[in-house]
Coordinates of N, CA, C and O in Angstrom, one line a residue:
S1 N -0.7 32.0 -10.1 CA -0.8 30.5 -9.9 C -1.6 29.8 -11.1 O -2.8 30.4 -11.5
E2 N -1.2 28.7 -11.4 CA -2.0 27.9 -12.2 C -2.9 26.7 -11.6 O -2.2 26.2 -10.7
V3 N -4.1 26.7 -11.9 CA -5.0 25.7 -11.1 C -5.5 24.8 -12.2 O -6.1 25.1 -13.1
T4 N -5.4 23.5 -11.9 CA -6.0 22.6 -12.6 C -6.9 21.7 -11.7 O -6.4 21.0 -10.8
L5 N -8.2 21.4 -12.0 CA -8.9 20.5 -11.1 C -9.5 19.3 -11.8 O -10.1 19.5 -13.1
Y6 N -9.6 18.2 -11.2 CA -10.2 17.0 -11.9 C -11.4 16.6 -11.0 O -11.3 16.5 -9.7
L7 N -12.6 16.4 -11.7 CA -13.8 15.8 -10.9 C -13.7 14.2 -11.2 O -13.9 13.8 -12.3
G8 N -13.3 13.4 -10.4 CA -13.2 12.1 -10.6 C -12.5 11.3 -9.5 O -12.1 11.9 -8.4
D9 N -12.0 10.1 -9.7 CA -11.6 9.1 -8.5 C -9.9 9.5 -8.7 O -9.2 9.4 -9.6
C10 N -9.4 9.8 -7.5 CA -7.8 10.2 -7.5 C -7.0 9.1 -7.8 O -6.0 9.2 -8.5
L11 N -7.4 7.8 -7.7 CA -6.6 6.7 -8.0 C -6.6 6.5 -9.5 O -5.4 6.2 -10.1
D12 N -7.6 6.9 -10.3 CA -7.6 6.9 -11.6 C -6.7 8.0 -12.4 O -6.0 7.9 -13.3
V13 N -6.9 9.2 -11.7 CA -6.3 10.5 -12.3 C -4.9 10.3 -12.0 O -4.0 10.5 -12.8
M14 N -4.3 9.8 -10.8 CA -3.0 9.8 -10.3 C -2.2 8.7 -11.3 O -1.0 8.9 -11.6
K15 N -2.8 7.7 -11.6 CA -2.4 6.6 -12.5 C -1.8 7.2 -13.9 O -0.9 6.8 -14.5
G16 N -2.4 8.2 -14.3 CA -2.0 8.7 -15.6 C -1.3 9.8 -15.6 O -0.9 10.6 -16.5
M17 N -0.8 10.1 -14.3 CA 0.3 11.3 -14.2 C 1.6 10.9 -14.1 O 1.9 9.9 -13.5
P18 N 2.6 11.7 -14.9 CA 4.0 11.1 -15.0 C 4.7 11.5 -13.6 O 4.4 12.5 -13.0
A19 N 5.7 10.6 -13.3 CA 6.7 10.8 -12.1 C 7.2 12.0 -12.3 O 7.5 12.5 -13.4
G20 N 7.3 12.9 -11.2 CA 8.0 14.2 -11.2 C 7.1 15.3 -11.8 O 7.6 16.4 -11.8
C21 N 5.9 15.2 -11.9 CA 4.8 16.2 -12.4 C 4.7 17.0 -11.3 O 4.1 18.3 -11.7
V22 N 4.7 16.8 -10.1 CA 4.5 17.6 -9.1 C 5.6 17.9 -8.0 O 6.4 16.9 -7.9
D23 N 5.4 18.8 -7.3 CA 6.8 19.0 -6.3 C 6.5 18.7 -5.0 O 7.3 18.2 -4.2
A24 N 4.9 18.4 -4.6 CA 4.6 17.8 -3.4 C 3.2 17.4 -3.6 O 2.5 18.1 -4.1
V25 N 3.0 16.4 -2.6 CA 1.6 16.0 -2.5 C 1.3 16.4 -1.1 O 1.7 16.0 -0.2
I26 N 0.2 17.2 -0.9 CA -0.2 17.8 0.4 C -1.7 17.6 0.5 O -2.5 18.3 -0.2
T27 N -2.2 16.9 1.6 CA -3.7 16.6 1.3 C -4.0 16.1 2.8 O -3.5 15.9 3.8
D28 N -5.5 15.9 2.9 CA -6.1 15.6 4.0 C -6.9 14.3 3.5 O -8.3 14.5 3.5
P29 N -6.6 13.1 3.5 CA -7.3 12.0 3.0 C -8.4 11.5 4.0 O -8.4 11.9 5.2
P30 N -9.2 10.7 3.5 CA -10.3 10.2 4.4 C -9.4 9.3 5.6 O -8.4 8.7 5.3
Y31 N -9.9 9.3 6.6 CA -9.1 8.6 7.7 C -9.5 7.1 8.0 O -9.0 6.5 8.8
G32 N -10.6 6.9 7.4 CA -11.0 5.4 7.6 C -11.6 5.3 9.1 O -11.6 4.1 9.7
V33 N -12.2 6.4 9.7 CA -12.9 6.3 10.8 C -14.4 6.4 10.8 O -15.2 6.5 11.8
N34 N -15.1 6.4 9.6 CA -16.4 6.6 9.4 C -17.0 7.7 10.2 O -17.9 7.8 10.9
Y35 N -16.4 8.9 10.0 CA -16.7 10.2 10.5 C -18.1 10.6 10.4 O -18.5 10.7 9.3
R36 N -18.8 10.6 11.4 CA -20.3 11.0 11.4 C -21.0 10.2 10.6 O -22.0 10.9 9.7
D37 N -20.6 9.0 10.3 CA -21.4 8.1 9.4 C -21.3 8.5 7.8 O -22.2 8.1 7.0
N38 N -20.2 9.3 7.5 CA -20.1 9.5 6.1 C -19.3 8.4 5.4 O -18.2 7.9 5.8
T39 N -20.0 8.0 4.3 CA -19.4 6.6 3.7 C -18.1 6.9 2.9 O -17.4 5.9 2.8
W40 N -17.8 8.2 2.7 CA -16.7 8.6 2.0 C -15.4 8.3 3.0 O -14.2 8.2 2.7
D41 N -15.7 8.2 4.2 CA -14.7 8.0 5.2 C -14.6 6.6 5.9 O -14.3 6.3 7.1
S42 N -15.3 5.7 5.4 CA -15.4 4.4 5.9 C -14.1 3.5 5.6 O -13.9 2.7 6.4
E43 N -13.3 3.8 4.7 CA -12.0 3.1 4.6 C -11.0 4.1 4.1 O -11.3 5.1 3.5
I44 N -9.6 3.6 4.1 CA -8.5 4.5 3.7 C -8.4 4.0 2.2 O -8.1 2.7 2.0
P45 N -8.5 4.6 1.3 CA -8.1 4.2 -0.2 C -6.6 3.9 -0.3 O -5.8 4.5 0.4
N46 N -6.3 3.1 -1.3 CA -4.9 2.7 -1.4 C -4.1 3.8 -2.4 O -4.0 3.4 -3.6
W47 N -4.0 4.9 -1.9 CA -3.5 5.9 -2.7 C -2.0 6.4 -2.3 O -1.4 7.0 -3.2
I48 N -1.3 5.9 -1.3 CA -0.1 6.4 -0.9 C 1.0 6.0 -1.8 O 1.9 6.7 -2.1
D49 N 1.0 4.7 -2.3 CA 2.1 4.3 -3.2 C 2.1 5.2 -4.6 O 3.0 5.5 -5.1
L50 N 0.9 5.4 -5.1 CA 0.9 6.4 -6.3 C 1.2 7.8 -5.9 O 2.0 8.2 -6.8
A51 N 0.9 8.3 -4.8 CA 1.5 9.7 -4.5 C 2.9 9.5 -4.4 O 3.8 10.4 -4.8
R52 N 3.4 8.6 -3.7 CA 4.9 8.6 -3.6 C 5.6 8.4 -4.7 O 6.9 8.9 -5.0
K53 N 5.2 7.9 -5.9 CA 5.8 7.7 -7.2 C 5.6 9.0 -8.1 O 6.5 9.2 -8.8
L54 N 4.8 10.0 -7.8 CA 4.7 11.2 -8.3 C 5.7 12.2 -7.8 O 6.3 13.0 -8.6
C55 N 6.2 12.0 -6.4 CA 7.3 13.1 -6.0 C 7.9 12.6 -4.8 O 7.4 11.6 -4.2
G56 N 8.9 13.3 -4.4 CA 9.6 12.9 -3.0 C 9.0 13.5 -1.9 O 9.2 12.9 -0.8
T57 N 8.0 14.3 -2.1 CA 7.4 14.9 -0.7 C 5.9 14.5 -0.6 O 5.2 15.2 -1.6
V58 N 5.5 13.8 0.5 CA 4.2 13.6 0.3 C 3.7 13.9 1.9 O 4.5 13.3 2.9
I59 N 2.9 14.8 2.2 CA 2.6 15.3 3.5 C 1.0 15.1 3.8 O 0.1 15.6 2.9
F60 N 0.5 14.6 4.8 CA -0.8 14.4 5.1 C -1.3 14.2 6.4 O -0.3 14.1 7.2
T61 N -2.5 14.6 6.7 CA -3.1 14.4 8.2 C -3.6 13.0 8.1 O -4.2 12.6 7.2
T62 N -3.8 12.5 9.3 CA -4.6 11.1 9.7 C -5.0 11.0 11.0 O -4.5 11.8 11.8
A63 N -5.7 10.2 11.2 CA -6.2 9.8 12.5 C -5.1 9.1 13.4 O -4.3 8.4 12.6
I64 N -5.0 9.1 14.6 CA -3.9 8.5 15.4 C -4.1 7.0 15.1 O -3.3 6.3 15.1
A65 N -5.4 6.5 15.3 CA -5.6 5.0 15.1 C -5.2 4.3 13.8 O -5.1 3.3 13.6
T66 N -5.2 5.4 12.6 CA -4.9 4.7 11.3 C -3.7 5.3 10.8 O -3.1 4.9 9.7
L67 N -2.6 5.7 11.8 CA -1.3 6.2 11.4 C -0.6 4.9 10.8 O 0.3 4.9 9.9
W68 N -0.9 3.7 11.5 CA -0.3 2.6 11.2 C -0.7 1.8 9.9 O -0.2 0.8 9.7
S69 N -1.6 2.5 9.4 CA -2.2 1.8 8.0 C -1.3 2.3 6.9 O -1.5 1.7 5.8
Y70 N -0.4 3.0 7.1 CA 0.4 3.6 5.8 C 2.0 3.0 6.2 O 2.2 2.6 7.3
P71 N 2.8 2.9 5.2 CA 4.2 2.7 5.3 C 4.9 3.4 6.2 O 4.4 4.7 6.4
R72 N 6.0 3.1 6.9 CA 6.7 4.0 7.8 C 7.2 5.2 7.2 O 7.9 5.2 6.2
P73 N 6.7 6.4 7.9 CA 6.9 7.5 7.3 C 8.5 8.0 7.8 O 9.2 7.4 8.6
D74 N 8.8 9.2 7.1 CA 10.2 9.6 7.4 C 10.0 10.4 8.7 O 11.2 10.5 9.4
W75 N 9.0 11.0 9.1 CA 8.7 11.8 10.1 C 7.1 11.9 10.5 O 6.4 11.8 9.7
V76 N 7.0 12.2 11.7 CA 5.5 12.3 12.0 C 5.5 13.6 12.9 O 6.3 14.0 13.8
G77 N 4.7 14.7 12.3 CA 4.5 16.0 13.1 C 3.2 16.0 14.0 O 2.5 14.8 13.9
C78 N 2.8 17.2 14.5 CA 1.9 17.3 15.2 C 0.9 18.5 14.9 O 1.5 19.7 14.9
W79 N -0.3 18.3 14.6 CA -1.3 19.5 14.5 C -2.1 19.3 15.9 O -2.7 18.6 16.1
H80 N -1.7 20.4 16.8 CA -2.2 20.4 17.9 C -3.4 21.3 18.1 O -3.3 22.7 18.0
N81 N -4.7 20.8 18.0 CA -6.0 21.6 18.1 C -6.6 21.7 19.3 O -7.3 20.9 19.9
I82 N -6.0 22.8 20.0 CA -6.3 23.0 21.4 C -7.8 23.0 21.7 O -8.7 23.7 20.8
A83 N -8.3 22.3 22.8 CA -9.8 22.2 23.0 C -10.6 21.6 21.9 O -11.6 22.1 21.7
A84 N -10.0 20.5 21.2 CA -10.9 19.8 20.2 C -12.0 19.3 20.8 O -12.1 18.7 22.0
A85 N -13.0 19.2 19.9 CA -14.4 18.5 20.3 C -14.4 16.9 20.2 O -13.6 16.4 19.5
S86 N -15.4 16.4 20.7 CA -15.6 15.0 20.7 C -14.4 14.0 21.0 O -14.2 13.0 20.4
R87 N -13.6 14.4 21.9 CA -12.3 13.7 22.2 C -12.7 12.8 23.4 O -13.7 12.8 24.0
S88 N -12.0 11.6 23.5 CA -12.2 10.7 24.6 C -10.7 10.1 24.9 O -9.8 10.2 23.9
K89 N -10.6 9.4 25.8 CA -9.3 8.9 26.3 C -8.8 7.6 25.4 O -7.8 7.5 25.3
L90 N -9.8 6.9 24.9 CA -9.6 5.8 24.1 C -10.1 5.8 22.7 O -10.2 4.7 22.0
G91 N -10.5 6.9 22.1 CA -10.9 6.9 20.8 C -11.6 8.0 20.4 O -11.7 9.1 21.3
G92 N -12.3 8.3 19.2 CA -12.8 9.5 18.9 C -11.7 10.6 18.4 O -10.8 10.3 18.3
F93 N -12.1 11.8 18.6 CA -11.3 12.9 18.2 C -10.6 13.4 19.4 O -11.1 13.3 20.7
N94 N -9.5 14.0 19.3 CA -8.5 14.4 20.4 C -8.0 15.5 20.1 O -8.3 16.3 19.2
H95 N -7.1 16.0 20.9 CA -6.4 17.5 21.0 C -5.2 17.5 19.9 O -4.7 18.5 19.6
W96 N -4.8 16.4 19.2 CA -3.9 16.3 18.3 C -4.0 15.4 17.2 O -4.7 14.5 17.5
T97 N -3.5 15.6 16.0 CA -3.8 14.9 14.8 C -2.2 14.9 14.2 O -1.4 15.8 14.0
P98 N -1.9 13.4 13.9 CA -0.5 13.3 13.3 C -0.5 14.0 12.0 O -1.5 13.9 11.1
I99 N 0.7 14.6 11.6 CA 1.0 14.9 10.3 C 2.2 14.1 9.7 O 3.2 13.9 10.4
V100 N 1.7 13.3 8.7 CA 2.7 12.4 8.2 C 3.6 12.9 7.1 O 3.2 13.4 6.2
F101 N 4.9 12.5 7.3 CA 5.9 13.2 6.3 C 6.7 11.9 5.6 O 7.2 11.3 6.2
Y102 N 6.7 12.2 4.3 CA 7.4 11.3 3.4 C 8.3 12.3 2.7 O 7.8 13.2 2.1
G103 N 9.9 12.2 2.5 CA 10.7 13.1 1.9 C 11.3 13.9 3.2 O 11.1 13.5 4.3
K104 N 12.2 14.9 2.9 CA 12.7 15.8 3.8 C 12.4 17.2 3.8 O 13.4 18.1 3.5
P105 N 11.3 17.6 3.7 CA 10.9 18.9 3.8 C 11.5 19.8 5.1 O 11.7 19.2 5.9
K106 N 11.9 20.9 4.8 CA 12.5 21.7 5.8 C 11.7 22.5 6.8 O 11.5 23.7 6.6
F107 N 11.2 21.9 7.8 CA 10.3 22.4 8.6 C 11.3 22.8 10.0 O 12.0 22.0 10.5
G108 N 11.1 24.1 10.3 CA 11.9 24.5 11.6 C 11.3 24.0 12.7 O 11.7 23.5 13.8
V109 N 9.8 23.8 12.6 CA 9.1 23.2 13.9 C 8.3 22.3 13.4 O 7.5 22.5 12.2
D110 N 8.0 21.1 14.0 CA 7.1 20.1 13.4 C 5.8 20.1 14.2 O 5.0 18.9 14.0
T111 N 5.4 21.0 14.8 CA 4.2 21.1 15.5 C 3.3 22.6 15.2 O 3.9 23.5 15.0
F112 N 2.2 22.3 14.7 CA 1.3 23.6 14.5 C 0.1 23.7 15.4 O -0.5 22.7 15.6
E113 N -0.1 24.7 16.2 CA -1.3 24.9 16.8 C -2.4 25.7 16.3 O -2.3 26.9 15.6
T114 N -3.5 25.2 16.5 CA -4.9 26.0 16.3 C -5.7 25.9 17.5 O -5.5 25.0 18.5
Y115 N -6.6 26.7 17.7 CA -7.6 26.7 18.6 C -9.0 26.4 17.9 O -9.6 26.9 17.1
F116 N -9.5 25.1 18.6 CA -10.7 24.6 17.9 C -11.8 25.6 17.7 O -12.4 25.9 16.7
G117 N -12.1 26.5 18.8 CA -13.2 27.5 18.5 C -13.0 28.6 17.4 O -13.9 28.9 16.4
K118 N -11.8 28.9 17.4 CA -11.3 29.9 16.3 C -11.5 29.1 14.8 O -11.7 29.7 14.0
T119 N -11.2 27.8 14.7 CA -11.2 27.3 13.6 C -12.4 27.0 13.1 O -13.0 27.2 12.0
I120 N -13.5 26.6 14.0 CA -14.9 26.5 13.8 C -15.3 27.8 13.2 O -16.0 27.9 12.0
N121 N -14.9 29.1 13.7 CA -15.5 30.3 13.2 C -14.8 30.4 11.8 O -15.6 31.2 11.0
E122 N -13.6 30.2 11.5 CA -12.9 30.3 10.4 C -13.5 29.5 9.2 O -13.5 29.9 8.0
N123 N -14.1 28.3 9.6 CA -14.6 27.4 8.5 C -16.0 27.6 8.4 O -16.8 26.9 7.8
S124 N -16.6 28.7 9.1 CA -18.0 29.0 9.2 C -18.5 29.3 7.6 O -17.8 29.7 6.9
G125 N -19.5 28.5 7.2 CA -20.0 28.6 6.0 C -19.5 27.7 4.8 O -20.0 27.7 3.7
I126 N -18.5 27.0 5.0 CA -17.9 25.9 4.3 C -18.9 24.7 4.4 O -18.7 24.0 5.5
D127 N -19.5 24.2 3.5 CA -20.3 23.2 3.3 C -19.7 21.8 3.1 O -19.5 21.2 2.1
H128 N -18.9 21.4 4.2 CA -18.1 20.4 4.2 C -17.9 19.8 5.7 O -17.9 20.8 6.6
P129 N -18.1 18.3 5.9 CA -18.2 17.9 7.3 C -16.7 18.1 7.9 O -16.6 18.1 9.2
S130 N -15.7 18.2 7.3 CA -14.4 18.3 8.0 C -13.2 19.2 7.2 O -12.3 18.7 6.8
P131 N -13.6 20.5 7.1 CA -12.7 21.4 6.3 C -11.4 21.6 7.3 O -11.7 21.7 8.4
K132 N -10.4 21.6 6.7 CA -9.2 21.9 7.5 C -8.8 23.7 7.5 O -9.3 24.1 6.7
P133 N -8.1 23.9 8.6 CA -7.9 25.2 8.7 C -6.8 25.8 7.6 O -5.9 25.1 7.2
L134 N -7.3 26.9 6.9 CA -6.5 27.6 5.9 C -5.1 27.8 6.5 O -3.9 27.4 5.8
R135 N -4.9 28.2 7.7 CA -3.6 28.5 8.3 C -2.8 27.1 8.4 O -1.6 27.3 8.0
L136 N -3.2 26.1 8.6 CA -2.8 24.7 8.7 C -2.2 24.4 7.3 O -0.8 24.1 7.1
M137 N -3.0 24.5 6.3 CA -2.6 24.1 4.9 C -1.5 25.0 4.4 O -0.5 24.7 3.8
K138 N -1.7 26.3 4.7 CA -0.5 27.3 4.3 C 0.8 27.0 5.1 O 1.9 27.0 4.3
W139 N 0.8 26.8 6.1 CA 1.9 26.3 6.9 C 2.7 25.1 6.4 O 4.0 25.0 6.3
L140 N 2.0 24.0 6.1 CA 2.5 22.8 5.4 C 2.9 23.1 4.1 O 4.3 22.7 3.7
I141 N 2.4 23.9 3.4 CA 2.8 24.4 2.0 C 4.1 25.3 2.0 O 4.9 24.9 1.3
E142 N 4.1 26.2 2.8 CA 5.4 27.1 2.8 C 6.5 26.6 3.5 O 7.7 27.2 3.1
N143 N 6.4 25.4 4.3 CA 7.4 24.9 4.8 C 8.1 23.6 3.9 O 9.0 23.2 4.3
S144 N 7.3 23.3 2.9 CA 7.7 22.1 2.2 C 8.0 22.5 0.6 O 8.4 21.5 0.0
T145 N 7.5 23.6 0.2 CA 7.6 23.9 -1.2 C 8.2 25.3 -1.4 O 8.3 26.2 -0.4
S146 N 8.5 25.8 -2.6 CA 8.7 27.1 -3.0 C 7.8 27.7 -3.8 O 7.0 27.1 -4.4
S147 N 7.8 29.1 -3.8 CA 6.9 29.9 -4.8 C 7.0 29.3 -6.1 O 8.3 29.0 -6.6
G148 N 6.0 29.1 -6.8 CA 6.0 28.5 -8.1 C 6.0 27.1 -8.2 O 6.0 26.5 -9.4
D149 N 6.2 26.3 -7.1 CA 6.2 24.8 -7.1 C 4.7 24.3 -7.5 O 3.7 25.2 -7.4
T150 N 4.5 23.0 -7.8 CA 3.1 22.5 -8.1 C 2.8 21.6 -7.1 O 3.6 20.6 -6.7
I151 N 1.5 21.8 -6.4 CA 1.1 20.9 -5.3 C 0.0 20.1 -5.8 O -1.0 20.7 -6.5
L152 N -0.1 18.9 -5.4 CA -1.2 18.1 -5.8 C -2.0 17.7 -4.4 O -1.5 17.3 -3.6
D153 N -3.2 17.8 -4.7 CA -4.2 17.5 -3.4 C -5.2 16.3 -4.1 O -6.3 16.8 -4.8
P154 N -5.0 15.1 -3.9 CA -5.9 14.1 -4.4 C -7.2 13.9 -3.8 O -8.1 13.2 -4.2
F155 N -7.5 14.6 -2.6 CA -8.4 14.5 -1.8 C -8.9 16.1 -1.6 O -9.1 16.5 -0.4
M156 N -9.3 16.7 -2.5 CA -9.4 18.3 -2.5 C -10.5 18.6 -1.5 O -10.5 19.9 -1.0
G157 N -11.6 17.9 -1.4 CA -12.7 18.3 -0.6 C -13.4 19.6 -0.9 O -13.6 19.9 -2.0
S158 N -13.2 20.5 0.1 CA -13.6 21.8 0.0 C -12.8 22.9 -0.5 O -13.0 24.0 -0.8
G159 N -11.5 22.4 -0.8 CA -10.5 23.2 -1.6 C -9.6 23.9 -0.9 O -9.0 24.8 -1.4
T160 N -9.3 23.8 0.5 CA -8.6 24.6 1.3 C -7.1 24.5 0.9 O -6.5 25.6 0.9
T161 N -6.7 23.3 0.4 CA -5.2 23.2 -0.1 C -5.0 24.0 -1.3 O -4.0 25.0 -1.4
G162 N -6.0 24.0 -2.0 CA -6.1 24.9 -3.4 C -6.0 26.4 -3.0 O -5.2 27.2 -3.7
V163 N -6.8 26.9 -2.3 CA -6.9 28.3 -1.7 C -5.5 28.6 -1.3 O -5.0 29.7 -1.4
A164 N -4.9 27.9 -0.3 CA -3.5 28.2 0.3 C -2.6 28.2 -0.8 O -1.6 29.2 -0.6
C165 N -2.7 27.4 -1.7 CA -1.7 27.4 -2.9 C -1.7 28.6 -3.7 O -0.5 29.3 -3.9
V166 N -2.9 29.1 -4.1 CA -3.1 30.4 -4.8 C -2.6 31.5 -3.9 O -2.0 32.5 -4.3
Q167 N -2.9 31.4 -2.6 CA -2.5 32.7 -1.8 C -1.0 32.7 -1.4 O -0.4 33.7 -1.1
T168 N -0.3 31.5 -1.7 CA 1.1 31.5 -1.3 C 1.9 31.4 -2.9 O 3.2 31.2 -2.6
G169 N 1.5 31.6 -3.9 CA 2.1 31.6 -5.3 C 2.4 30.2 -5.6 O 3.4 30.1 -6.4
R170 N 1.8 29.1 -5.2 CA 1.9 27.8 -5.9 C 0.9 27.6 -7.0 O -0.1 28.0 -6.8
N171 N 1.3 26.7 -7.7 CA 0.6 25.9 -8.7 C -0.4 24.9 -7.9 O 0.3 24.2 -7.0
F172 N -1.4 24.5 -8.4 CA -2.4 23.6 -7.7 C -2.8 22.6 -8.6 O -3.6 23.1 -9.6
I173 N -3.0 21.4 -8.3 CA -3.6 20.3 -8.9 C -4.5 19.7 -7.9 O -4.0 19.1 -7.1
G174 N -5.9 19.7 -8.0 CA -6.8 19.1 -7.1 C -7.7 18.1 -7.7 O -8.2 18.3 -9.1
I175 N -8.0 17.0 -7.1 CA -8.9 16.0 -7.4 C -9.9 15.7 -6.3 O -9.6 15.6 -5.1
E176 N -11.2 15.8 -6.8 CA -12.3 15.5 -5.8 C -13.2 14.6 -6.5 O -13.9 14.7 -7.6
I177 N -13.8 13.4 -5.9 CA -14.7 12.5 -6.6 C -16.1 12.9 -6.3 O -16.9 12.7 -7.2
D178 N -16.6 13.7 -5.4 CA -17.9 14.1 -5.1 C -18.1 15.4 -5.8 O -17.6 16.4 -5.5
P179 N -19.3 15.4 -6.6 CA -19.4 16.7 -7.3 C -19.9 17.9 -6.5 O -19.6 19.0 -6.9
H180 N -20.5 17.6 -5.5 CA -20.9 18.7 -4.7 C -19.8 19.4 -4.0 O -19.7 20.7 -4.0
Y181 N -18.9 18.6 -3.4 CA -17.5 19.2 -2.9 C -16.7 19.8 -4.0 O -16.1 21.0 -3.7
F182 N -16.6 19.1 -5.1 CA -15.9 19.6 -6.2 C -16.3 21.2 -6.5 O -15.6 22.1 -6.9
A183 N -17.7 21.4 -6.5 CA -18.3 22.8 -6.8 C -17.9 23.8 -5.8 O -17.5 24.8 -6.2
I184 N -18.0 23.2 -4.6 CA -17.5 24.1 -3.5 C -16.1 24.6 -3.7 O -15.6 25.8 -3.5
A185 N -15.3 23.6 -4.0 CA -13.8 23.8 -4.0 C -13.4 24.8 -5.3 O -12.6 25.9 -5.0
E186 N -14.1 24.6 -6.1 CA -13.9 25.3 -7.5 C -14.3 26.9 -7.2 O -13.5 27.8 -7.6
K187 N -15.4 26.9 -6.6 CA -15.9 28.5 -6.2 C -15.0 29.1 -5.3 O -14.5 30.2 -5.4
R188 N -14.5 28.5 -4.2 CA -13.6 28.9 -3.1 C -12.1 29.3 -3.8 O -11.6 30.3 -3.5
I189 N -11.6 28.5 -4.5 CA -10.3 28.6 -5.3 C -10.4 29.8 -6.2 O -9.7 30.7 -6.3
R190 N -11.6 29.9 -7.0 CA -11.8 31.0 -7.9 C -11.8 32.3 -7.3 O -11.3 33.3 -7.6
Q191 N -12.6 32.3 -6.1 CA -12.5 33.5 -5.2 C -11.2 34.0 -4.7 O -11.1 35.2 -4.5

């Protein structure tokens, strides 16, 4: 697998990338819900149009309340995180997260299940407030791309998408604006 990492603003980096340079954009962008008072999650960046110009397949997770902040997707799947914490009937975190699909990836099933307690244990030691399960990112990658394809994650965070790409034989381009998280991602992907 070839890995290219950029420390910087994804909007600036993506503007310089030619259309068709990646096979899919798979990411977990800021949800715009101010998660645990983290300023990086206070708003949704205007990234989707740039991503959709780069390739025909864009897949990402988002909050239920912010699903409508994006153009109408081709499909919405479900990440069912059983026994999720901090949930409420009218807001906060819940038992499922939308997975937004642009393009026509070949998913046999559009729902992925994890168990919150198991995910917490798997993500133990990752110094990031919201790392996604490696199994979730591998599932998204394996059902939407082929071995040797190039995946872009414009919100790399702790590097889970990059680790999944290396483990599944995909090339990876990752962008992260925060130097602390960039260093974590770089180390995880290298290992």
